[in-house]
């Protein structure tokens, strides 16, 4: 079937297991993509939207019980349990295969098996990696066409003897009690069964580019991170790059594409998007850390995306986009979601496929409804997006949703302290995973659901970067989500976050002083530029200097309370937590009690 012997043998084995009627090799051509769209429409899997208003755009609805990642059904299968660590679900590889084989058995009967060769990163570059996904879903194929580089060019780069990650996906019978997302890092293999939701089935994304890749990165001395990458251009035309890790649905896509406030754009500041979700990071020849985005598109959260919050994301959804679980406006075959505008469609079908009345109080789009769009359609896509070397990082930023504890921004004292800051990241849970919403959850580097090995070893890998990388980026933490006592966001967020990035870059260039506190360096009030900032927090109360002071305050009582949560969390990881991080925690305690 192909020139690669291992690939042919594996396809043969998987054909025997899954018993498809046909096998189709994805070649990456526009013709094949168009033909598959037609076929997918014909079987009712996707719906063709208004081709004048939304050229090449389609709508898909998942099963109502299949709308987010299933972390409790996600497994890391390593020979030794401690290699997966206490924060991952674990099975032995033999048990994993034994459990899933019967679920795949004959599951493609009457269907076609699509073979998708894909490259994470520019095809053929030395830092890219190749995978092959087998699937029974055209929706998956069409999404992979957008999210990754697929087809013949990838097979050519693979060559006759090249190695690849083996991804097997089957919708099988969509039994949610037998839904599993299982990783075999020692075999470069991913098996996903009984789901049709993006994060579970687009195997290049979280499964490969984070779980398998983080495992590879640890062994090979690089890092796979849940991070956006952006370039900040100053009026002189110099571009500095920042990578930022926020948990799912906490603002990566928004920050990656932000448009600076007028006072900055007038001076010539710009932001360029390199990536919105995943960064592969390694040491460059100059001794700095370089980051590249292995993806080819965005799988972005739809609700809340509008022409104020994220005009660039909205623009990238105007063509070549697959919408999943949003509202269908049946008057003109367009789409809508909560937070798009104040005009919900009169005649509409909701994400469940039922006729929908916006006055009903029910949400029309699922909170985790998404768009799959091409990076090249984003107006602010970076000129370095296709650069196989990636971009050199000046800063790494961590963040989460904290109502009170974390200030708007602070800088770590050094790399080890910065690693500690990443390790204590926490956030209220969101709709991106199937679990209770609004509970505080620890999520080191936003990687808890995505680390393919022991979290303690992962943190050690971070600390160890200092030994091999002489010019490390500075590490910061941000929190756009401080609430006042009425539960309103104090900070305007979105494009206004640029004011904080501006301070971060000034710090990286030693252009500005800071105040040393127990948790790290915070800005002097006058160093966060809030001129021309016009934001109403509530009831006519406009954001002012007092509010800035408030959200830059280190609330010691909250921090002392937080220490307990950190200790409990470290205990759940167990004795692989590096001693250095316990030392950092003790030092924080000592500083707080001063
Ligand atoms: P994943 O794709 O799940 O990894 O999410 P993400 O981290 O890319 O999050 P995204 O940018 O899609 O934002 C998720 C939600 O956070 C949306 O509802 C946004 O409206 C909201 N959000 C993003 N940035 C901000 C901000 O600066 N302030 C506030 N208040 N909300 C924000
Ligand atoms: C996330 O949940 O972090 C996402 C969406 O980016 S998914 O691809 O489902 O993981
Ligand atoms: Mn994500």
Coordinates of C-alpha atoms and ligand atoms in Angstrom, one line a residue:
X1 CA 0.0 0.0 0.0
X2 CA 2.9 2.4 0.8
X3 CA 6.7 2.2 0.5
X4 CA 7.2 1.9 4.2
X5 CA 7.4 -1.8 5.3
X6 CA 6.5 -1.2 9.0
X7 CA 3.5 0.9 7.9
X8 CA 2.3 -1.8 5.5
X9 CA 2.6 -4.5 8.2
X10 CA 0.8 -2.4 10.7
X11 CA -2.0 -1.5 8.3
X12 CA -2.4 -5.2 7.5
X13 CA -2.6 -6.1 11.2
X14 CA -5.2 -3.4 11.8
X15 CA -7.2 -4.4 8.8
X16 CA -7.4 -7.9 10.3
X17 CA -8.5 -6.5 13.7
X18 CA -11.0 -4.0 12.5
X19 CA -12.3 -5.7 9.3
X20 CA -13.1 -2.7 7.1
X21 CA -14.9 -3.1 3.8
X22 CA -12.5 -0.7 2.1
X23 CA -9.2 1.1 2.8
X24 CA -8.6 4.6 1.6
X25 CA -5.2 6.3 1.9
X26 CA -5.3 10.0 2.5
X27 CA -3.1 11.8 -0.1
X28 CA -3.5 15.4 1.1
X29 CA -5.0 16.7 -2.2
X30 CA -7.7 19.3 -2.4
X31 CA -9.7 17.0 -4.7
X32 CA -9.7 14.2 -2.1
X33 CA -10.7 16.6 0.7
X34 CA -13.6 18.0 -1.4
X35 CA -14.8 14.5 -2.3
X36 CA -14.7 13.5 1.4
X37 CA -16.7 16.6 2.3
X38 CA -19.3 15.6 -0.2
X39 CA -19.4 12.1 1.2
X40 CA -19.6 13.2 4.8
X41 CA -22.5 15.5 3.9
X42 CA -24.2 12.6 2.1
X43 CA -24.1 10.4 5.2
X44 CA -25.3 13.3 7.4
X45 CA -22.1 13.5 9.4
X46 CA -21.5 17.2 8.5
X47 CA -23.8 19.9 7.1
X48 CA -22.7 22.3 4.3
X49 CA -23.2 25.9 5.5
X50 CA -24.0 28.9 3.4
X51 CA -21.2 28.9 0.8
X52 CA -21.4 32.6 0.0
X53 CA -21.2 33.7 3.6
X54 CA -19.0 30.9 4.9
X55 CA -17.1 29.3 1.9
X56 CA -15.9 25.7 2.6
X57 CA -17.5 25.8 6.1
X58 CA -19.4 22.9 7.6
X59 CA -21.3 22.0 10.8
X60 CA -21.0 18.9 12.8
X61 CA -22.8 17.7 16.0
X62 CA -21.3 15.1 18.3
X63 CA -23.3 12.7 20.4
X64 CA -24.7 14.5 23.4
X65 CA -22.7 12.4 25.8
X66 CA -19.5 13.0 23.8
X67 CA -18.6 16.7 24.0
X68 CA -15.2 16.9 25.8
X69 CA -12.1 15.0 26.7
X70 CA -12.7 12.1 29.1
X71 CA -9.8 12.3 31.5
X72 CA -11.1 9.4 33.7
X73 CA -11.0 7.2 30.7
X74 CA -7.6 8.3 29.5
X75 CA -4.7 5.9 30.3
X76 CA -0.9 5.8 30.1
X77 CA 0.2 2.2 29.6
X78 CA 3.8 1.8 30.6
X79 CA 5.5 -1.5 31.8
X80 CA 6.1 0.1 35.2
X81 CA 3.3 1.8 37.0
X82 CA 5.7 4.4 38.5
X83 CA 6.6 5.6 34.9
X84 CA 3.0 6.8 34.4
X85 CA 2.9 8.2 38.0
X86 CA 0.1 8.7 40.4
X87 CA -1.6 11.5 38.5
X88 CA -2.2 9.4 35.4
X89 CA -4.6 6.4 35.0
X90 CA -2.4 3.4 34.4
X91 CA -2.7 -0.1 33.0
X92 CA 0.1 -2.4 31.9
X93 CA 0.5 -2.4 28.1
X94 CA -0.7 -6.0 27.9
X95 CA -3.9 -5.2 29.9
X96 CA -4.4 -2.1 27.7
X97 CA -4.3 -4.1 24.5
X98 CA -6.4 -6.9 26.0
X99 CA -9.1 -4.5 27.1
X100 CA -9.3 -2.6 23.9
X101 CA -8.8 -5.3 21.2
X102 CA -12.3 -6.7 21.7
X103 CA -13.7 -3.2 21.3
X104 CA -11.9 -2.7 18.0
X105 CA -12.6 -6.3 16.8
X106 CA -14.6 -6.0 13.5
X107 CA -15.6 -2.5 14.4
X108 CA -15.0 -1.1 10.8
X109 CA -17.4 -3.8 9.3
X110 CA -19.4 -2.2 6.6
X111 CA -17.2 0.9 6.8
X112 CA -14.1 2.4 5.2
X113 CA -10.8 2.6 7.0
X114 CA -9.1 5.9 6.3
X115 CA -5.3 5.9 6.6
X116 CA -4.0 9.4 7.4
X117 CA -0.2 10.0 7.3
X118 CA 0.3 13.3 9.1
X119 CA 3.3 15.4 10.2
X120 CA 3.4 17.4 13.4
X121 CA 5.5 20.3 12.3
X122 CA 6.6 21.3 8.8
X123 CA 6.9 18.2 6.6
X124 CA 10.4 16.8 6.6
X125 CA 11.9 19.2 9.1
X126 CA 14.4 17.7 11.6
X127 CA 12.1 18.7 14.6
X128 CA 8.9 17.4 13.1
X129 CA 7.5 14.0 13.8
X130 CA 5.3 11.8 11.8
X131 CA 2.2 9.9 12.8
X132 CA -0.4 7.7 11.0
X133 CA -4.0 7.7 12.2
X134 CA -6.4 5.0 11.2
X135 CA -10.1 6.0 11.6
X136 CA -13.6 5.1 10.5
X137 CA -14.7 8.8 10.7
X138 CA -14.6 11.2 7.7
X139 CA -15.1 14.0 10.3
X140 CA -11.8 13.0 11.8
X141 CA -10.1 12.9 8.4
X142 CA -11.4 16.4 7.5
X143 CA -10.3 17.8 10.9
X144 CA -6.8 16.2 10.4
X145 CA -6.6 18.0 7.0
X146 CA -6.9 21.2 8.9
X147 CA -5.1 20.5 12.2
X148 CA -2.0 18.7 10.7
X149 CA -0.1 18.4 7.5
X150 CA -1.4 15.2 5.8
X151 CA -0.8 13.0 2.7
X152 CA 1.7 11.9 0.2
X153 CA 4.4 14.5 1.1
X154 CA 4.4 13.0 4.6
X155 CA 4.8 9.4 3.3
X156 CA 7.7 10.7 1.2
X157 CA 9.3 12.2 4.3
X158 CA 8.7 9.0 6.1
X159 CA 10.6 7.0 3.5
X160 CA 10.9 3.2 3.4
X161 CA 12.3 2.7 6.9
X162 CA 11.1 5.7 8.9
X163 CA 9.4 5.4 12.2
X164 CA 6.0 6.9 13.0
X165 CA 3.5 7.1 15.8
X166 CA 0.7 4.6 15.3
X167 CA -2.8 6.0 16.1
X168 CA -5.8 3.8 15.9
X169 CA -9.3 5.4 16.2
X170 CA -12.7 3.8 15.9
X171 CA -16.1 5.2 16.7
X172 CA -17.0 1.5 17.2
X173 CA -20.6 1.6 18.7
X174 CA -20.0 4.9 20.6
X175 CA -20.6 3.1 23.9
X176 CA -19.7 5.7 26.5
X177 CA -19.1 3.0 29.1
X178 CA -16.4 1.5 26.8
X179 CA -14.9 4.8 25.7
X180 CA -11.1 4.7 26.2
X181 CA -8.2 6.9 25.1
X182 CA -5.1 4.8 25.7
X183 CA -1.5 5.6 25.2
X184 CA 1.4 3.2 24.9
X185 CA 4.4 5.5 25.0
X186 CA 6.9 2.6 24.9
X187 CA 5.3 1.5 21.6
X188 CA 4.7 4.9 20.1
X189 CA 1.0 3.9 20.0
X190 CA -2.3 5.5 20.7
X191 CA -5.7 3.7 20.7
X192 CA -8.9 5.6 21.0
X193 CA -12.3 4.0 20.9
X194 CA -16.0 4.9 21.2
X195 CA -15.7 8.7 20.9
X196 CA -16.1 11.2 18.1
X197 CA -15.0 14.4 20.1
X198 CA -11.9 16.3 18.9
X199 CA -9.6 16.0 21.8
X200 CA -10.2 12.3 22.0
X201 CA -10.0 11.5 18.3
X202 CA -7.7 14.0 16.6
X203 CA -4.8 11.9 17.7
X204 CA -2.1 14.3 16.5
X205 CA -3.2 16.9 19.1
X206 CA -3.2 16.0 22.9
X207 CA -2.5 12.3 22.5
X208 CA 0.6 12.6 20.2
X209 CA 1.8 16.2 20.4
X210 CA 1.6 16.3 24.2
X211 CA 1.3 12.8 25.8
X212 CA 3.5 10.8 23.5
X213 CA 5.8 13.8 22.7
X214 CA 6.3 14.8 26.4
X215 CA 7.5 11.2 26.9
X216 CA 9.8 11.4 23.9
X217 CA 11.0 14.9 24.9
X218 CA 12.0 13.7 28.4
X219 CA 14.1 10.9 26.9
X220 CA 15.6 13.1 24.1
X221 CA 16.1 16.4 26.1
X222 CA 13.4 18.6 24.8
X223 CA 9.9 19.6 26.0
X224 CA 6.3 19.2 24.7
X225 CA 4.2 21.8 26.3
X226 CA 0.5 23.0 26.5
X227 CA 1.5 26.5 25.4
X228 CA 0.6 29.2 22.9
X229 CA 3.4 31.0 21.2
X230 CA 3.2 34.7 20.2
X231 CA 5.5 37.3 18.8
X232 CA 5.3 40.8 20.2
X233 CA 6.6 43.4 17.7
X234 CA 7.7 46.8 18.9
X235 CA 7.6 50.1 16.8
X236 CA 11.2 49.4 15.8
X237 CA 10.1 46.2 14.1
X238 CA 11.9 43.9 16.7
X239 CA 9.9 40.8 17.6
X240 CA 10.2 39.1 21.0
X241 CA 8.6 35.7 21.5
X242 CA 6.6 34.5 24.5
X243 CA 5.2 31.1 25.2
X244 CA 2.3 30.8 27.7
X245 CA 0.7 27.8 29.4
X246 CA -2.9 28.2 30.7
X247 CA -5.2 25.2 31.4
X248 CA -7.9 24.3 28.9
X249 CA -10.4 27.0 28.2
X250 CA -8.4 29.6 30.2
X251 CA -7.4 31.9 27.4
X252 CA -4.5 30.6 25.2
X253 CA -6.2 31.1 21.8
X254 CA -7.3 34.6 23.0
X255 CA -3.9 35.7 24.1
X256 CA -2.2 34.1 21.1
X257 CA -4.1 36.3 18.7
X258 CA -4.7 39.5 20.7
X259 CA -4.9 42.9 19.1
X260 CA -3.2 45.5 21.3
X261 CA -5.1 48.5 22.6
X262 CA -5.3 51.6 20.3
X263 CA -2.6 53.5 22.1
X264 CA -0.2 50.7 21.3
X265 CA -1.2 50.0 17.7
X266 CA -1.0 53.7 16.9
X267 CA 2.7 53.5 17.9
X268 CA 3.2 50.5 15.8
X269 CA 3.0 47.6 18.3
X270 CA 1.7 44.3 16.9
X271 CA 1.1 40.7 18.1
X272 CA 1.8 37.7 15.8
X273 CA 0.4 34.3 16.4
X274 CA 2.8 31.3 16.1
X275 CA 0.5 28.8 17.9
X276 CA -2.5 28.7 20.2
X277 CA -2.2 25.4 22.1
X278 CA 1.0 23.3 21.8
X279 CA 4.7 24.2 21.7
X280 CA 7.6 21.9 21.1
X281 CA 10.6 23.5 22.8
X282 CA 14.3 22.7 22.5
X283 CA 17.7 24.3 22.9
X284 CA 18.9 26.2 19.9
X285 CA 22.5 26.6 18.8
X286 CA 22.6 30.0 20.5
X287 CA 21.9 28.4 23.9
X288 CA 18.4 29.8 24.1
X289 CA 15.1 27.9 24.1
X290 CA 13.3 27.8 20.7
X291 CA 9.7 26.9 20.4
X292 CA 7.7 25.6 17.4
X293 CA 4.0 24.9 16.9
X294 CA 3.5 21.4 15.6
X295 CA -0.1 22.0 14.5
X296 CA -1.4 23.4 11.3
X297 CA -4.7 24.9 12.6
X298 CA -6.8 25.9 15.6
X299 CA -9.3 23.8 17.5
X300 CA -10.7 26.8 19.3
X301 CA -13.5 27.3 21.9
X302 CA -16.4 29.0 20.0
X303 CA -18.5 30.6 22.9
X304 CA -17.2 34.0 23.9
X305 CA -15.3 34.4 20.5
X306 CA -16.5 37.7 19.0
X307 CA -15.3 40.7 17.1
X308 CA -14.2 42.4 20.4
X309 CA -12.7 39.5 22.3
X310 CA -10.9 37.9 19.5
X311 CA -11.4 39.4 16.0
X312 CA -8.5 37.4 14.5
X313 CA -10.0 34.0 15.6
X314 CA -13.4 35.1 14.3
X315 CA -11.9 36.0 11.0
X316 CA -10.1 32.7 10.7
X317 CA -13.5 30.9 11.0
X318 CA -14.9 32.7 8.0
X319 CA -13.7 30.1 5.5
X320 CA -12.5 26.4 5.4
X321 CA -13.8 25.8 8.9
X322 CA -15.6 22.9 10.6
X323 CA -17.9 24.0 13.5
X324 CA -18.7 21.5 16.1
X325 CA -21.7 21.7 18.5
X326 CA -22.6 25.4 17.8
X327 CA -26.1 26.8 16.9
X328 CA -27.3 26.4 13.4
X329 CA -29.2 29.4 12.0
X330 CA -31.6 27.7 9.7
X331 CA -32.7 31.0 8.0
X332 CA -29.4 31.4 6.2
X333 CA -27.3 28.3 7.1
X334 CA -24.8 30.2 9.2
X335 CA -23.7 29.6 12.8
X336 CA -24.1 31.2 16.2
X337 CA -22.9 30.7 19.7
X338 CA -23.3 32.4 23.1
X339 CA -21.1 35.5 23.2
X340 CA -20.9 36.0 19.4
X341 CA -23.3 38.9 19.4
X342 CA -26.6 39.9 21.0
X343 CA -28.7 38.6 18.2
X344 CA -29.4 34.9 18.6
X345 CA -31.1 33.6 15.4
X346 CA -34.8 33.4 15.4
X347 CA -35.0 30.1 13.6
X348 CA -32.3 27.8 14.9
X349 CA -31.2 24.3 15.9
X350 CA -29.2 23.9 19.0
X351 CA -26.0 21.8 19.5
X352 CA -28.2 18.8 20.4
X353 CA -30.1 19.0 17.0
X354 CA -33.3 20.3 18.5
X355 CA -35.3 23.4 17.5
X356 CA -34.0 26.1 19.7
X357 CA -35.6 29.3 21.2
X358 CA -33.0 31.7 22.6
X359 CA -35.7 32.8 25.2
X360 CA -35.8 29.3 26.6
X361 CA -32.8 30.0 28.9
X362 CA -31.1 26.9 27.5
X363 CA -27.7 27.3 25.9
X364 CA -27.8 26.9 22.1
X365 CA -24.1 26.1 21.7
X366 CA -22.3 23.7 24.0
X367 CA -19.9 25.6 26.3
X368 CA -17.1 23.4 24.8
X369 CA -18.3 23.9 21.2
X370 CA -15.4 24.4 18.9
X371 CA -14.2 25.6 15.5
X372 CA -11.5 23.9 13.5
X373 CA -9.8 26.5 11.3
X374 CA -6.6 26.8 9.3
X375 CA -3.7 28.8 10.9
X376 CA -2.9 30.3 7.5
X377 CA -6.4 32.0 7.5
X378 CA -5.6 33.9 10.7
X379 CA -4.9 37.5 9.9
X380 CA -2.1 37.8 12.5
X381 CA -0.4 34.5 11.7
X382 CA 3.4 34.9 12.2
X383 CA 5.8 34.9 9.3
X384 CA 7.7 32.3 11.5
X385 CA 4.7 29.9 11.6
X386 CA 6.3 27.7 8.9
X387 CA 9.9 28.2 10.2
X388 CA 11.0 24.7 11.1
X389 CA 13.4 26.1 13.7
X390 CA 10.6 27.8 15.5
X391 CA 11.3 31.1 17.4
X392 CA 13.6 32.0 20.3
X393 CA 11.7 32.5 23.6
X394 CA 12.2 35.6 25.8
X395 CA 9.6 34.7 28.4
X396 CA 7.5 31.8 29.5
X397 CA 4.2 32.7 31.2
X398 CA 2.0 30.6 33.4
X399 CA -1.5 31.4 34.4
X400 CA -4.9 30.1 35.5
X401 CA -8.2 31.2 36.8
X402 CA -7.9 32.4 40.3
X403 CA -10.6 34.5 41.9
X404 CA -8.3 36.0 44.6
X405 CA -5.0 34.3 45.2
X406 CA -2.7 35.2 42.2
X407 CA -2.0 38.8 41.4
X408 CA -2.4 40.1 37.8
X409 CA 1.2 39.4 37.1
X410 CA 4.4 38.4 38.9
X411 CA 7.9 37.3 37.9
X412 CA 9.8 34.4 39.4
X413 CA 13.1 35.0 41.1
X414 CA 14.9 32.5 38.8
X415 CA 14.4 29.3 36.7
X416 CA 14.1 26.9 39.7
X417 CA 11.6 29.3 41.3
X418 CA 9.8 29.7 38.0
X419 CA 9.5 25.9 37.7
X420 CA 8.0 26.0 41.2
X421 CA 5.5 28.7 40.1
X422 CA 4.5 26.5 37.2
X423 CA 4.2 23.5 39.5
X424 CA 1.7 25.2 41.7
X425 CA -0.6 26.5 38.9
X426 CA -4.2 26.1 39.7
X427 CA -7.5 26.9 38.1
X428 CA -11.2 26.6 38.5
X429 CA -12.2 23.7 36.3
X430 CA -13.9 24.6 32.9
X431 CA -16.1 22.9 30.3
X432 CA -13.1 21.5 28.3
X433 CA -13.1 18.3 30.2
X434 CA -15.9 16.1 31.5
X435 CA -15.9 17.0 35.3
X436 CA -17.5 19.4 37.7
X437 CA -17.1 23.1 36.6
X438 CA -15.8 25.7 39.1
X439 CA -13.7 23.5 41.4
X440 CA -10.1 24.6 42.1
X441 CA -7.8 22.1 40.5
X442 CA -4.0 22.0 40.5
X443 CA -2.6 21.8 37.1
X444 CA 1.2 22.1 36.8
X445 CA 2.2 23.9 33.6
X446 CA -1.4 23.1 32.4
X447 CA 0.0 19.6 31.7
X448 CA -1.8 17.5 34.4
X449 CA -4.2 15.9 31.8
X450 CA -1.5 15.8 29.1
X451 CA 1.7 14.5 30.6
X452 CA 2.7 11.1 29.2
X453 CA 4.8 10.1 32.2
X454 CA 5.3 10.7 35.9
X455 CA 4.5 14.3 36.9
X456 CA 7.3 14.3 39.4
X457 CA 9.8 13.3 36.7
X458 CA 8.3 15.9 34.4
X459 CA 8.9 18.7 37.0
X460 CA 12.5 17.4 37.4
X461 CA 12.9 17.6 33.6
X462 CA 11.9 21.3 33.8
X463 CA 14.4 21.9 36.6
X464 CA 17.1 20.1 34.7
X465 CA 16.8 22.4 31.6
X466 CA 18.9 24.8 33.6
X467 CA 21.9 22.4 33.4
X468 CA 21.9 22.3 29.6
X469 CA 20.4 25.7 28.5
X470 CA 22.6 28.7 29.3
X471 CA 20.2 31.5 28.1
X472 CA 16.9 30.5 29.6
X473 CA 13.8 32.7 29.2
X474 CA 12.4 34.5 32.3
X475 CA 9.3 33.0 33.9
X476 CA 6.2 34.9 34.8
X477 CA 2.7 34.1 36.2
X478 CA -0.5 36.0 35.1
X479 CA -4.1 35.9 36.3
X480 CA -6.7 37.7 34.1
X481 CA -9.5 36.4 36.3
X482 CA -9.4 38.2 39.6
X483 CA -13.0 38.7 40.8
X484 CA -14.4 41.5 43.0
X485 CA -16.8 40.7 45.9
X486 CA -19.7 40.7 43.5
X487 CA -18.0 38.1 41.3
X488 CA -17.1 40.5 38.5
X489 CA -13.8 40.4 36.6
X490 CA -11.7 43.4 37.8
X491 CA -9.3 43.3 34.9
X492 CA -10.7 43.9 31.4
X493 CA -8.7 41.0 29.9
X494 CA -8.4 40.1 26.1
X495 CA -6.7 42.8 24.1
X496 CA -5.9 44.8 27.2
X497 CA -3.7 41.9 28.4
X498 CA -1.1 43.5 26.1
X499 CA -0.4 46.0 28.8
X500 CA 0.9 43.2 31.0
X501 CA 2.9 41.6 28.1
X502 CA 4.5 45.0 27.6
X503 CA 5.7 44.9 31.2
X504 CA 6.9 41.4 30.8
X505 CA 9.0 42.3 27.8
X506 CA 10.4 45.3 29.6
X507 CA 11.4 43.0 32.5
X508 CA 13.1 40.6 30.1
X509 CA 15.1 43.6 28.7
X510 CA 16.0 45.0 32.1
X511 CA 14.2 48.2 31.2
X512 CA 12.0 48.4 34.4
X513 CA 12.3 47.9 38.1
X514 CA 10.0 45.8 40.2
X515 CA 8.9 45.2 43.8
X516 CA 10.2 42.1 45.6
X517 CA 7.4 40.3 47.4
X518 CA 7.1 36.9 49.1
X519 CA 5.9 35.3 45.9
X520 CA 8.1 37.0 43.4
X521 CA 8.6 40.4 41.7
X522 CA 5.5 42.4 41.0
X523 CA 5.2 45.6 38.9
X524 CA 5.3 49.0 40.5
X525 CA 1.8 50.4 40.0
X526 CA 3.0 53.1 37.6
X527 CA 4.7 50.5 35.4
X528 CA 1.5 48.9 34.2
X529 CA 0.3 51.4 31.5
X530 CA -3.4 51.9 32.1
X531 CA -3.8 55.1 30.1
X532 CA -6.8 55.2 27.7
X533 CA -8.1 52.1 29.4
X534 CA -11.9 52.3 29.4
X535 CA -13.5 49.4 31.2
X536 CA -16.6 49.3 33.3
X537 CA -16.3 46.6 36.0
X538 CA -19.9 47.1 37.1
X539 CA -22.7 49.7 37.7
X540 CA -20.8 52.6 36.1
X541 CA -17.6 51.8 38.1
X542 CA -14.7 52.2 35.6
X543 CA -11.4 50.5 36.1
X544 CA -8.9 52.8 37.8
X545 CA -5.6 52.9 39.6
X546 CA -7.2 51.6 42.9
X547 CA -8.4 48.5 41.0
X548 CA -5.0 48.0 39.6
X549 CA -3.5 48.2 43.1
X550 CA -6.1 45.8 44.3
X551 CA -5.3 43.1 41.7
X552 CA -1.5 43.6 42.1
X553 CA -1.9 43.0 45.9
X554 CA -0.4 39.7 47.2
X555 CA -3.1 38.5 49.5
X556 CA -1.0 36.8 52.2
X557 CA -3.9 35.0 53.9
X558 CA -5.0 33.4 50.7
X559 CA -1.5 32.3 50.0
X560 CA -1.1 30.8 53.4
X561 CA -4.3 28.9 52.8
X562 CA -3.0 27.9 49.4
X563 CA 0.1 26.4 50.8
X564 CA -2.1 23.6 52.3
X565 CA -3.5 22.9 48.8
X566 CA 0.0 22.8 47.3
X567 CA 1.2 20.3 50.0
X568 CA -1.8 18.1 49.4
X569 CA -1.2 18.2 45.7
X570 CA 2.5 17.4 46.0
X571 CA 1.5 14.5 48.2
X572 CA -0.7 13.1 45.4
X573 CA 2.2 13.1 43.0
X574 CA 4.3 11.4 45.7
X575 CA 8.0 11.0 46.3
X576 CA 9.0 11.8 42.7
X577 CA 8.4 15.5 43.4
X578 CA 12.0 16.9 43.2
X579 CA 13.5 17.9 46.6
X580 CA 14.2 21.3 45.0
X581 CA 10.5 22.0 44.8
X582 CA 9.9 21.1 48.4
X583 CA 12.7 23.5 49.2
X584 CA 11.0 26.2 47.1
X585 CA 7.8 25.6 49.0
X586 CA 9.5 25.9 52.4
X587 CA 11.2 29.1 51.3
X588 CA 7.8 30.5 50.2
X589 CA 6.3 29.6 53.6
X590 CA 9.2 31.3 55.3
X591 CA 8.8 34.5 53.2
X592 CA 5.1 34.6 53.8
X593 CA 5.4 34.3 57.6
X594 CA 7.9 37.2 57.7
Ligands
LIG1 P1 -8.2 25.3 25.0 O1 -8.5 25.3 23.5 O2 -9.3 24.4 25.7 O3 -6.9 24.8 25.4 O4 -8.6 26.7 25.6 P2 -7.7 28.1 25.6 O5 -6.8 28.1 26.7 O6 -7.2 28.4 24.2 O7 -8.9 29.2 25.9 P3 -9.6 30.3 25.0 O8 -8.6 31.3 24.6 O9 -10.4 29.6 24.0 O10 -10.5 31.0 26.1 C1 -11.5 30.2 26.8 C2 -12.5 31.1 27.5 O11 -11.8 32.1 28.3 C3 -13.4 31.9 26.6 O12 -14.7 31.9 27.0 C4 -12.8 33.3 26.7 O13 -13.8 34.2 26.5 C5 -12.3 33.4 28.1 N1 -11.1 34.3 28.2 C6 -10.0 34.3 27.4 N2 -9.2 35.3 27.7 C7 -9.8 36.0 28.7 C8 -9.4 37.2 29.5 O14 -8.4 37.8 29.3 N3 -10.3 37.6 30.4 C9 -11.5 36.9 30.6 N4 -12.3 37.4 31.6 N5 -11.9 35.8 29.9 C10 -11.0 35.4 29.0
LIG2 C1 -8.0 21.5 25.5 O1 -8.9 20.9 26.1 O2 -7.0 21.9 26.1 C2 -8.1 21.7 24.0 C3 -9.2 21.1 23.3 O3 -7.3 22.4 23.5 S1 -8.9 19.4 23.1 O4 -8.3 19.2 21.8 O5 -10.2 18.7 23.2 O6 -8.0 18.9 24.1
LIG3 MN1 -5.7 23.1 24.9

